[in-house]
Short mmCIF file of C-alpha atoms and ligand atoms in Angstrom, two decimals:
data_model
loop_
_atom_site.label_atom_id
_atom_site.label_comp_id
_atom_site.label_asym_id
_atom_site.label_seq_id
_atom_site.Cartn_x
_atom_site.Cartn_y
_atom_site.Cartn_z
CA MET A 34 81.13 168.52 299.19
CA SER A 35 78.62 169.81 296.61
CA THR A 36 79.71 172.69 294.41
CA ALA A 37 77.81 175.89 295.18
CA TYR A 38 76.66 178.29 292.49
CA ASP A 39 75.07 181.73 292.63
CA VAL A 40 72.67 180.75 289.84
CA VAL A 41 71.66 177.31 288.57
CA VAL A 42 69.47 177.12 285.49
CA ILE A 43 67.53 173.89 284.95
CA GLY A 44 66.90 173.49 281.22
CA GLY A 45 69.11 174.60 278.34
CA GLY A 46 66.50 175.67 275.79
CA PRO A 47 66.31 179.27 274.52
CA GLY A 48 64.98 180.46 277.89
CA GLY A 49 67.53 178.58 280.00
CA TYR A 50 70.72 178.98 277.99
CA ILE A 51 70.15 182.68 277.46
CA ALA A 52 69.38 183.15 281.20
CA ALA A 53 72.62 181.34 282.06
CA ILE A 54 74.71 183.46 279.70
CA ARG A 55 73.19 186.71 280.98
CA ALA A 56 73.68 185.63 284.61
CA ALA A 57 77.35 184.84 283.87
CA GLN A 58 77.75 188.19 282.09
CA LEU A 59 76.49 189.88 285.25
CA GLY A 60 79.25 188.22 287.26
CA PHE A 61 77.34 185.32 288.82
CA ASN A 62 78.96 181.94 289.22
CA THR A 63 76.48 180.10 286.97
CA ALA A 64 75.65 176.52 286.02
CA CYS A 65 73.12 175.12 283.55
CA ILE A 66 71.72 171.60 283.66
CA ASP A 67 70.19 170.12 280.52
CA GLU A 68 69.24 166.54 279.75
CA TRP A 69 68.68 166.60 275.96
CA LYS A 70 70.66 163.89 274.16
CA ASN A 71 71.71 163.81 270.53
CA ASP A 72 71.58 160.52 268.59
CA LYS A 73 74.98 159.55 270.01
CA GLY A 74 73.88 160.15 273.60
CA GLY A 75 75.90 163.36 273.89
CA PRO A 76 74.54 166.76 274.92
CA ALA A 77 72.37 168.73 272.51
CA LEU A 78 71.85 172.16 274.04
CA GLY A 79 69.07 174.40 272.77
CA GLY A 80 65.97 172.51 273.93
CA THR A 81 62.86 171.99 271.85
CA CYS A 82 63.61 175.10 269.81
CA THR A 83 66.96 173.91 268.52
CA ASN A 84 66.40 170.16 268.39
CA ILE A 85 62.80 169.59 267.32
CA GLY A 86 61.23 173.03 267.00
CA CYS A 87 62.09 176.42 265.53
CA ILE A 88 65.41 175.55 263.89
CA PRO A 89 64.77 172.19 262.16
CA SER A 90 61.29 173.31 261.07
CA LYS A 91 62.74 176.42 259.43
CA ALA A 92 65.48 174.33 257.78
CA LEU A 93 62.85 172.05 256.23
CA LEU A 94 60.57 174.95 255.35
CA GLN A 95 63.48 176.52 253.44
CA SER A 96 64.44 173.28 251.67
CA SER A 97 60.86 172.46 250.73
CA GLU A 98 60.28 176.00 249.49
CA HIS A 99 63.35 175.73 247.23
CA TYR A 100 61.91 172.45 245.91
CA GLU A 101 58.55 174.04 245.22
CA HIS A 102 60.13 177.07 243.55
CA ALA A 103 62.36 174.89 241.38
CA GLY A 104 59.39 172.76 240.34
CA LYS A 105 56.71 175.42 239.92
CA HIS A 106 58.13 178.93 239.78
CA PHE A 107 61.64 178.94 238.26
CA ALA A 108 60.10 178.57 234.80
CA ASP A 109 58.44 182.00 235.22
CA HIS A 110 61.95 183.45 235.46
CA GLY A 111 63.05 181.64 232.33
CA ILE A 112 64.96 179.00 234.23
CA GLY A 113 64.61 175.34 233.30
CA VAL A 114 65.84 172.66 235.67
CA GLY A 115 65.14 169.47 233.75
CA ALA A 116 63.66 166.62 235.74
CA LEU A 117 63.23 167.64 239.36
CA THR A 118 64.43 165.09 241.89
CA LEU A 119 64.12 164.92 245.65
CA ASP A 120 66.82 163.43 247.86
CA LEU A 121 64.84 163.46 251.10
CA ALA A 122 67.61 161.73 253.06
CA LYS A 123 69.99 164.54 252.11
CA MET A 124 67.40 167.19 252.97
CA LEU A 125 66.91 165.63 256.41
CA ALA A 126 70.67 165.31 256.89
CA ARG A 127 71.08 169.00 256.10
CA LYS A 128 68.40 169.81 258.67
CA SER A 129 70.29 167.72 261.27
CA ALA A 130 73.54 169.50 260.40
CA VAL A 131 71.88 172.88 260.94
CA VAL A 132 70.62 171.65 264.32
CA LYS A 133 74.10 170.44 265.27
CA GLN A 134 75.67 173.79 264.36
CA ASN A 135 73.26 175.42 266.79
CA ASN A 136 73.89 172.78 269.53
CA ASP A 137 77.63 173.26 269.22
CA GLY A 138 77.27 177.03 269.12
CA ILE A 139 75.60 177.04 272.54
CA GLN A 140 78.31 174.81 274.03
CA PHE A 141 80.87 177.30 272.69
CA LEU A 142 78.93 180.22 274.22
CA PHE A 143 78.87 178.44 277.60
CA LYS A 144 82.65 178.04 277.47
CA LYS A 145 83.12 181.64 276.36
CA ASN A 146 80.95 182.94 279.21
CA LYS A 147 82.25 180.44 281.78
CA VAL A 148 78.88 178.80 282.39
CA ALA A 149 79.38 175.35 283.99
CA PHE A 150 77.37 172.76 282.06
CA PHE A 151 75.93 169.57 283.55
CA HIS A 152 74.48 167.02 281.14
CA GLY A 153 71.63 165.18 282.83
CA ARG A 154 68.32 165.63 284.58
CA GLY A 155 68.15 168.20 287.36
CA SER A 156 65.80 167.55 290.31
CA PHE A 157 65.14 169.52 293.45
CA VAL A 158 66.32 167.63 296.55
CA LYS A 159 65.72 170.09 299.37
CA ALA A 160 66.03 173.70 300.44
CA GLY A 161 68.81 174.30 302.93
CA GLU A 162 70.59 177.24 304.51
CA GLY A 163 73.13 177.57 301.72
CA GLY A 164 70.44 177.42 299.04
CA TYR A 165 68.62 174.76 297.04
CA GLU A 166 70.18 171.35 296.66
CA ILE A 167 69.79 169.97 293.14
CA ALA A 168 70.64 166.44 292.06
CA VAL A 169 71.94 165.89 288.54
CA ALA A 170 71.20 162.41 287.20
CA GLY A 171 73.17 161.51 284.11
CA ASP A 172 76.43 159.97 283.00
CA LYS A 173 78.20 161.79 285.83
CA PRO A 174 75.70 162.04 288.71
CA ASP A 175 76.33 165.03 290.93
CA THR A 176 74.69 167.26 293.49
CA ILE A 177 75.03 171.02 293.33
CA VAL A 178 73.75 173.85 295.49
CA ALA A 179 72.17 177.01 294.15
CA LYS A 180 71.48 180.36 295.78
CA HIS A 181 69.10 181.19 292.92
CA VAL A 182 67.37 178.66 290.68
CA ILE A 183 65.88 179.47 287.28
CA VAL A 184 63.57 176.71 286.04
CA ALA A 185 63.33 176.61 282.24
CA THR A 186 62.17 173.04 281.61
CA GLY A 187 59.97 173.88 278.61
CA SER A 188 57.02 171.96 277.25
CA ASN A 189 55.99 168.72 275.55
CA PRO A 190 53.49 168.09 272.74
CA ARG A 191 49.92 167.41 273.82
CA ALA A 192 48.63 164.01 272.64
CA LEU A 193 45.06 163.33 271.55
CA PRO A 194 43.24 161.28 274.19
CA GLY A 195 43.38 157.62 273.13
CA ALA A 196 45.98 158.24 270.42
CA PRO A 197 49.46 158.35 271.96
CA PHE A 198 52.40 159.38 269.80
CA ASP A 199 54.29 156.42 268.36
CA GLU A 200 56.34 158.68 266.03
CA LYS A 201 55.75 156.14 263.22
CA LEU A 202 52.10 156.65 262.34
CA ILE A 203 50.97 159.21 264.91
CA LEU A 204 53.56 161.94 264.94
CA SER A 205 54.36 164.82 267.24
CA ASN A 206 56.56 167.68 266.01
CA ASP A 207 59.51 165.35 266.62
CA GLY A 208 58.37 162.65 264.17
CA ALA A 209 56.93 165.25 261.77
CA LEU A 210 60.43 166.63 261.25
CA SER A 211 61.93 163.25 260.39
CA ILE A 212 59.51 161.40 258.07
CA ASP A 213 61.84 159.32 255.90
CA ALA A 214 59.62 159.05 252.81
CA VAL A 215 57.08 161.61 251.62
CA PRO A 216 53.65 160.23 252.61
CA LYS A 217 51.05 160.03 249.85
CA LYS A 218 48.31 161.14 252.21
CA LEU A 219 49.13 163.09 255.35
CA GLY A 220 46.59 164.05 258.01
CA VAL A 221 47.23 166.90 260.41
CA ILE A 222 45.07 167.47 263.46
CA GLY A 223 45.33 171.09 264.56
CA ALA A 224 45.75 173.95 262.08
CA GLY A 225 47.74 176.22 264.39
CA VAL A 226 51.28 177.50 263.90
CA ILE A 227 53.06 174.12 264.08
CA GLY A 228 50.39 172.25 262.08
CA LEU A 229 50.44 174.80 259.27
CA GLU A 230 54.24 174.85 259.08
CA MET A 231 54.58 171.06 259.10
CA GLY A 232 51.63 170.64 256.71
CA SER A 233 53.28 173.13 254.33
CA VAL A 234 56.63 171.29 254.36
CA TRP A 235 55.11 167.93 253.40
CA ARG A 236 52.62 169.39 250.91
CA ARG A 237 55.47 171.13 249.08
CA LEU A 238 57.36 167.85 248.96
CA GLY A 239 54.37 166.11 247.36
CA ALA A 240 52.02 164.88 250.10
CA ASP A 241 48.26 165.30 249.82
CA VAL A 242 47.66 167.13 253.11
CA THR A 243 44.34 167.38 254.94
CA MET A 244 44.17 169.41 258.13
CA LEU A 245 41.40 169.02 260.69
CA GLU A 246 40.88 171.94 263.06
CA ALA A 247 38.44 172.03 265.98
CA LEU A 248 37.97 175.80 266.04
CA PRO A 249 35.36 177.26 263.71
CA ALA A 250 37.64 180.05 262.47
CA PHE A 251 40.93 179.73 260.61
CA LEU A 252 43.75 181.06 262.84
CA GLY A 253 41.31 182.56 265.31
CA ALA A 254 43.99 184.54 267.18
CA VAL A 255 45.15 186.31 264.02
CA ASP A 256 43.58 189.52 262.70
CA GLU A 257 40.55 188.32 260.71
CA GLN A 258 41.43 190.14 257.49
CA ILE A 259 44.96 188.70 257.54
CA ALA A 260 43.76 185.18 258.45
CA LYS A 261 41.26 185.26 255.58
CA GLU A 262 43.98 186.25 253.11
CA ALA A 263 46.33 183.55 254.45
CA ASN A 264 43.59 180.90 254.24
CA LYS A 265 42.90 181.86 250.63
CA ALA A 266 46.60 181.62 249.69
CA LEU A 267 47.27 178.33 251.50
CA THR A 268 44.11 176.71 250.13
CA LYS A 269 45.10 177.77 246.61
CA GLN A 270 48.41 175.95 247.12
CA GLY A 271 46.50 172.75 247.85
CA LEU A 272 46.44 172.60 251.64
CA LYS A 273 42.99 171.30 252.59
CA VAL A 274 41.83 172.75 255.89
CA GLN A 275 38.53 171.65 257.46
CA LEU A 276 37.34 173.85 260.33
CA GLY A 277 34.95 173.17 263.21
CA VAL A 278 35.56 169.41 263.28
CA LYS A 279 35.13 167.15 266.28
CA ILE A 280 37.52 164.18 266.42
CA ALA A 281 35.81 160.97 267.55
CA LYS A 282 38.45 158.27 267.12
CA VAL A 283 41.93 157.64 265.76
CA GLU A 284 42.80 154.08 264.75
CA THR A 285 46.07 152.75 263.41
CA GLY A 286 46.60 149.66 261.30
CA LYS A 287 48.73 148.21 258.51
CA ALA A 288 47.21 150.61 256.00
CA GLY A 289 48.01 153.67 258.11
CA VAL A 290 45.73 155.85 260.20
CA LYS A 291 41.98 156.28 260.15
CA VAL A 292 40.49 159.36 261.80
CA SER A 293 36.75 159.39 262.48
CA TYR A 294 35.29 162.83 263.06
CA ALA A 295 32.20 164.97 262.75
CA ASP A 296 32.51 167.85 260.30
CA ALA A 297 31.30 171.41 260.96
CA ALA A 298 27.75 170.40 259.93
CA GLY A 299 27.83 167.51 262.42
CA LYS A 300 28.07 164.86 259.68
CA ASP A 301 30.23 161.80 260.40
CA GLN A 302 33.35 161.64 258.24
CA THR A 303 36.56 159.63 258.04
CA LEU A 304 40.03 160.57 256.95
CA GLU A 305 42.39 157.80 255.93
CA CYS A 306 46.04 158.73 255.71
CA ASP A 307 49.51 157.18 255.72
CA LYS A 308 50.61 159.24 258.67
CA LEU A 309 48.99 161.66 261.08
CA ILE A 310 50.61 164.70 262.66
CA VAL A 311 48.93 165.78 265.89
CA SER A 312 49.62 169.43 266.68
CA ILE A 313 46.95 170.44 269.17
CA GLY A 314 49.09 172.43 271.56
CA ARG A 315 51.79 171.84 274.14
CA VAL A 316 51.81 171.10 277.84
CA PRO A 317 54.28 172.42 280.43
CA ASN A 318 57.08 170.02 281.34
CA THR A 319 58.09 169.42 284.96
CA ILE A 320 58.79 165.69 284.56
CA GLY A 321 61.63 164.70 286.86
CA LEU A 322 62.03 168.17 288.34
CA ASN A 323 60.61 166.99 291.67
CA PRO A 324 58.92 170.28 292.57
CA GLU A 325 57.21 168.61 295.55
CA ALA A 326 60.56 168.24 297.34
CA VAL A 327 60.72 172.00 297.88
CA GLY A 328 57.01 172.86 297.65
CA LEU A 329 57.20 174.62 294.28
CA LYS A 330 53.64 175.51 293.31
CA LEU A 331 52.13 174.40 289.98
CA ASP A 332 48.71 175.41 288.70
CA GLU A 333 45.93 172.97 287.76
CA ARG A 334 47.28 172.69 284.19
CA GLY A 335 50.84 171.93 285.34
CA PHE A 336 52.41 175.35 284.69
CA ILE A 337 54.76 176.65 287.38
CA VAL A 338 52.96 179.53 289.07
CA VAL A 339 54.83 182.82 288.61
CA ASP A 340 54.07 186.51 289.03
CA GLY A 341 54.70 189.17 286.37
CA ASP A 342 58.42 189.10 287.23
CA CYS A 343 58.74 185.27 286.86
CA LYS A 344 59.05 184.82 290.64
CA THR A 345 57.66 181.47 291.78
CA SER A 346 56.03 180.60 295.11
CA LEU A 347 59.53 180.05 296.59
CA PRO A 348 62.15 182.65 297.49
CA ASN A 349 65.01 182.83 294.95
CA VAL A 350 63.33 180.34 292.60
CA TRP A 351 62.31 181.75 289.23
CA ALA A 352 60.66 180.12 286.21
CA ILE A 353 60.60 181.19 282.56
CA GLY A 354 59.60 180.15 279.05
CA ASP A 355 57.11 177.47 278.05
CA VAL A 356 56.81 176.09 281.59
CA VAL A 357 55.06 179.31 282.72
CA ARG A 358 52.08 181.35 281.49
CA GLY A 359 52.26 183.45 278.35
CA PRO A 360 52.96 182.73 274.71
CA MET A 361 54.98 179.57 273.98
CA LEU A 362 57.61 181.28 271.86
CA ALA A 363 61.39 181.02 271.93
CA HIS A 364 61.95 184.79 271.96
CA LYS A 365 59.49 185.23 274.84
CA ALA A 366 61.47 182.60 276.79
CA GLU A 367 64.73 184.41 275.97
CA GLU A 368 63.42 187.82 277.07
CA GLU A 369 62.22 186.32 280.35
CA GLY A 370 65.63 184.65 280.82
CA VAL A 371 67.49 187.94 280.42
CA ALA A 372 65.01 189.78 282.64
CA VAL A 373 65.28 187.22 285.48
CA ALA A 374 69.10 187.26 285.45
CA GLU A 375 68.99 191.06 285.63
CA ARG A 376 66.41 191.00 288.45
CA ILE A 377 68.69 188.68 290.43
CA ALA A 378 71.36 191.36 289.93
CA GLY A 379 69.00 193.97 291.38
CA GLN A 380 68.06 195.56 288.07
CA HIS A 381 64.50 196.40 286.97
CA PRO A 382 63.91 195.05 283.44
CA HIS A 383 60.48 194.70 281.89
CA VAL A 384 59.02 192.24 279.38
CA ASP A 385 55.95 193.57 277.56
CA PHE A 386 53.86 190.70 276.14
CA ASN A 387 51.98 193.20 273.97
CA THR A 388 55.10 193.78 271.87
CA VAL A 389 56.09 190.11 271.52
CA PRO A 390 55.92 189.41 267.77
CA TRP A 391 54.30 186.25 266.35
CA VAL A 392 55.33 184.62 263.11
CA ILE A 393 54.02 181.67 261.12
CA TYR A 394 56.63 180.63 258.55
CA THR A 395 54.27 179.39 255.86
CA SER A 396 54.43 180.88 252.38
CA PRO A 397 53.10 183.54 252.46
CA GLU A 398 54.44 184.18 255.94
CA ILE A 399 52.10 185.56 258.57
CA ALA A 400 53.36 187.95 261.27
CA TRP A 401 51.82 190.29 263.77
CA VAL A 402 52.38 192.33 266.89
CA GLY A 403 49.92 194.06 269.19
CA GLN A 404 46.16 194.01 269.02
CA THR A 405 43.90 192.73 266.26
CA GLU A 406 40.93 194.60 264.87
CA GLN A 407 38.55 192.11 266.53
CA GLN A 408 40.23 192.63 269.94
CA LEU A 409 39.94 196.40 269.62
CA LYS A 410 36.30 196.16 268.60
CA ALA A 411 35.61 193.98 271.64
CA SER A 412 37.39 196.41 273.97
CA GLY A 413 35.51 199.38 272.51
CA ARG A 414 38.67 201.38 271.76
CA ALA A 415 38.29 203.72 268.81
CA TYR A 416 40.84 202.99 266.09
CA LYS A 417 41.64 203.60 262.46
CA ALA A 418 43.18 201.03 260.13
CA GLY A 419 45.04 201.10 256.85
CA THR A 420 46.23 198.35 254.53
CA PHE A 421 48.62 198.12 251.62
CA PRO A 422 48.79 195.12 249.27
CA PHE A 423 52.10 193.58 248.16
CA LEU A 424 50.55 193.57 244.68
CA ALA A 425 51.39 197.29 244.53
CA ASN A 426 54.96 196.87 245.84
CA GLY A 427 57.75 196.97 243.23
CA ARG A 428 60.09 194.61 245.06
CA ALA A 429 57.33 192.03 245.57
CA ARG A 430 56.59 192.16 241.83
CA ALA A 431 60.27 191.68 241.06
CA LEU A 432 60.38 188.73 243.44
CA GLY A 433 57.30 187.27 241.79
CA ASP A 434 55.54 187.04 245.13
CA THR A 435 52.76 189.57 245.49
CA THR A 436 50.40 187.72 247.84
CA GLY A 437 49.16 189.48 250.94
CA MET A 438 49.28 192.84 252.61
CA VAL A 439 50.48 194.92 255.53
CA LYS A 440 47.89 196.34 257.89
CA PHE A 441 48.35 199.08 260.47
CA ILE A 442 45.92 199.79 263.28
CA ALA A 443 46.31 203.03 265.23
CA ASP A 444 44.41 204.84 267.97
CA ALA A 445 41.69 207.02 266.43
CA LYS A 446 42.73 210.11 268.37
CA THR A 447 46.42 209.85 269.27
CA ASP A 448 47.48 207.81 266.19
CA GLU A 449 49.59 205.53 268.48
CA ILE A 450 50.20 202.21 266.72
CA LEU A 451 48.10 199.52 268.42
CA GLY A 452 48.78 196.58 266.13
CA VAL A 453 50.52 195.67 262.90
CA HIS A 454 49.50 192.58 260.93
CA MET A 455 51.13 191.15 257.87
CA VAL A 456 50.75 188.31 255.41
CA GLY A 457 53.17 188.10 252.54
CA PRO A 458 56.78 187.54 251.50
CA MET A 459 59.43 187.74 254.27
CA VAL A 460 57.09 189.41 256.73
CA SER A 461 58.96 187.54 259.51
CA GLU A 462 61.67 190.14 258.91
CA LEU A 463 59.37 193.12 258.27
CA ILE A 464 57.55 192.73 261.59
CA SER A 465 60.62 193.89 263.55
CA GLU A 466 60.11 197.46 262.37
CA ALA A 467 56.62 197.39 263.82
CA VAL A 468 57.91 195.96 267.12
CA VAL A 469 60.49 198.76 267.41
CA ALA A 470 57.86 201.36 266.57
CA MET A 471 55.46 200.02 269.20
CA GLU A 472 58.21 199.79 271.85
CA PHE A 473 58.91 203.49 271.21
CA LYS A 474 55.17 204.27 271.32
CA ALA A 475 55.36 205.54 267.74
CA SER A 476 52.39 206.81 265.76
CA SER A 477 51.52 205.58 262.27
CA GLU A 478 52.54 209.06 261.11
CA ASP A 479 56.07 208.39 262.45
CA ILE A 480 56.45 205.34 260.20
CA ALA A 481 54.80 207.13 257.29
CA ARG A 482 57.45 209.88 257.49
CA ILE A 483 60.49 207.58 257.71
CA CYS A 484 62.51 207.04 254.52
CA HIS A 485 62.40 203.37 253.43
CA ALA A 486 64.76 201.92 250.83
CA HIS A 487 63.43 201.48 247.30
CA PRO A 488 62.64 198.98 246.01
CA SER A 489 62.07 197.02 249.21
CA LEU A 490 59.27 195.04 250.81
CA SER A 491 59.53 197.44 253.75
CA GLU A 492 57.95 200.13 251.58
CA ALA A 493 54.69 198.21 252.06
CA THR A 494 55.03 198.91 255.79
CA LYS A 495 55.44 202.63 255.16
CA GLU A 496 52.53 202.64 252.72
CA ALA A 497 50.27 200.80 255.18
CA ALA A 498 51.13 203.47 257.76
CA LEU A 499 50.20 206.11 255.16
CA ALA A 500 46.98 204.20 254.51
CA VAL A 501 45.88 204.84 258.11
CA ASP A 502 45.55 208.49 257.04
CA LYS A 503 44.16 207.47 253.63
CA ARG A 504 47.13 208.85 251.72
CA THR A 505 48.95 205.92 250.16
CA LEU A 506 51.20 207.02 247.32
CA ASN A 507 51.44 203.81 245.30
CA PHE A 508 47.93 202.41 245.53
C1 LIG B 68 57.79 172.38 265.62
C2 LIG B 68 57.95 173.62 266.45
C3 LIG B 68 58.30 174.80 265.83
C4 LIG B 68 58.47 175.95 266.59
N1 LIG B 68 58.82 177.10 265.95
C5 LIG B 68 58.98 178.22 266.66
C6 LIG B 68 59.38 179.42 266.02
O1 LIG B 68 59.58 179.46 264.80
N2 LIG B 68 59.55 180.52 266.78
C7 LIG B 68 59.35 180.52 268.13
O2 LIG B 68 59.51 181.55 268.77
N3 LIG B 68 58.97 179.39 268.76
C8 LIG B 68 58.80 178.25 268.07
N4 LIG B 68 58.46 177.10 268.72
C9 LIG B 68 58.27 177.15 270.18
C10 LIG B 68 59.62 177.12 270.89
O3 LIG B 68 60.32 175.96 270.50
C11 LIG B 68 59.42 177.12 272.41
O4 LIG B 68 58.60 178.21 272.77
C12 LIG B 68 60.76 177.25 273.11
O5 LIG B 68 61.61 176.16 272.80
C13 LIG B 68 60.58 177.31 274.63
O6 LIG B 68 61.82 177.46 275.22
P1 LIG B 68 62.12 176.95 276.71
O7 LIG B 68 63.53 177.34 276.98
O8 LIG B 68 61.06 177.42 277.61
O9 LIG B 68 61.96 175.36 276.66
P2 LIG B 68 62.57 174.21 275.74
O10 LIG B 68 63.09 174.74 274.46
O11 LIG B 68 61.54 173.17 275.68
O12 LIG B 68 63.82 173.69 276.55
C14 LIG B 68 63.69 173.03 277.76
C15 LIG B 68 64.95 172.23 278.00
O13 LIG B 68 64.95 171.77 279.34
C16 LIG B 68 65.37 170.42 279.38
N5 LIG B 68 64.84 169.83 280.61
C17 LIG B 68 63.55 169.66 280.97
N6 LIG B 68 63.47 169.18 282.23
C18 LIG B 68 64.74 169.05 282.66
C19 LIG B 68 65.31 168.63 283.88
N7 LIG B 68 64.58 168.27 284.91
N8 LIG B 68 66.66 168.59 283.97
C20 LIG B 68 67.45 168.98 282.92
N9 LIG B 68 66.96 169.40 281.76
C21 LIG B 68 65.62 169.45 281.64
C22 LIG B 68 64.79 169.84 278.10
O14 LIG B 68 65.48 168.65 277.74
C23 LIG B 68 65.06 170.99 277.13
O15 LIG B 68 66.36 170.89 276.59
C24 LIG B 68 58.30 175.92 267.99
C25 LIG B 68 57.98 174.72 268.63
C26 LIG B 68 57.81 173.58 267.87
C27 LIG B 68 57.48 172.31 268.58
#
């Protein structure tokens, strides 16, 4: 007889594993099915985020930043390092070790919370009286029954038409995180979050990086003033970004990759490179899930259709994370996972997309929450804005990293914070203060009146809040 569970989560990425833990905490008999395999064929919980996304990219960003600092910036501090060497194999091995620590950590958390784990692919079989029957295909095939199902099957990289990923010459995020020798010339198609982070890693390690972006504006979703500042800083570092291009053809050969494209002026151009990273977005993943067996509705782009509460077209079937609408971010997936488990328990949680923070881990880092100036202009809402440059921040000067600024945007009348935008050192950490403030519907005056430690980068946040009322103290 099949084992019955109150909640079965399909997918053990940040959305799925967090949903499973929260469901177990709430007293549900919970199972999670995940098919990801490590290089030995064993389980590797954590999904894209842990295995080929957030975690390994940040490990390599950190290593490559150390390398760049040692080579270019330590001397400013009076530190000499002799001849700089790069042991790329060791750097990649460290990245893999960081990934494994995270994989193992999730297995431990499942044990601690008594979440049953099935390693293999989960597919809907049918809906019956006792719940949904789900087949697990893997080393130990099984069939389990679920009263509630949470689908968290994530996403896959989108390939360029006519240029499938081979992970040798044409790389997705997977191959981009494992290049075994620094390419002389690296092409990147798509200058979004993933493209910029991967391009930065390999540029710091010595590659000549050219990025081709279809959109006419650099980081079009980011506040224009912040995007302009980031573009200036990244270009100065040597990242070459061409905007408004139209890719015509990608050819591979012995010499590498040749990309034919039209530039922003419509002129035909070619880019020859040793390897090409394609980072043009991600597509929802329902491969093998067999949604047809139970009539689970997908939209025309392949996303599972859900309402604001992550309810699908079927009773007691929920879907979260990258496989549904909304930003493709690990923390968004996690918040949805917690919220769904709590809804199953009869609670009434809420996930507000307007306070989901975004971060790009380049150097300088870029982070924001809420609305941009261009969005507010388009909506006609009256606002006031204030900025404060890191150049005028004592801690940033001591760090030797004064690029960028913090920008506050507040309602013109009520002073409620509508958006906070940052480019500069460690702004991935600073943005949390803005998220908390916005969740509590704070005004810029609230932040301006809060005591911030000195000297700290967070003083730039306070000063930017003061700038909304044109009363900065240090600039
Ligand atoms: C290079 C890169 C860097 C990124 N950096 C960041 C970052 O810094 N911050 C951030 O917030 N986001 C980042 N992201 C995005 C983030 O990784 C995703 O938003 C997040 O992983 C989505 O979580 P998820 O749980 O929805 O899906 P996933 O993490 O994709 O997990 C889905 C899991 O389900 C499994 N699965 C799928 N189908 C089945 C099935 N039928 N049966 C069993 N198992 C199945 C998959 O094997 C996988 O383990 C990055 C992404 C990439 C590619």
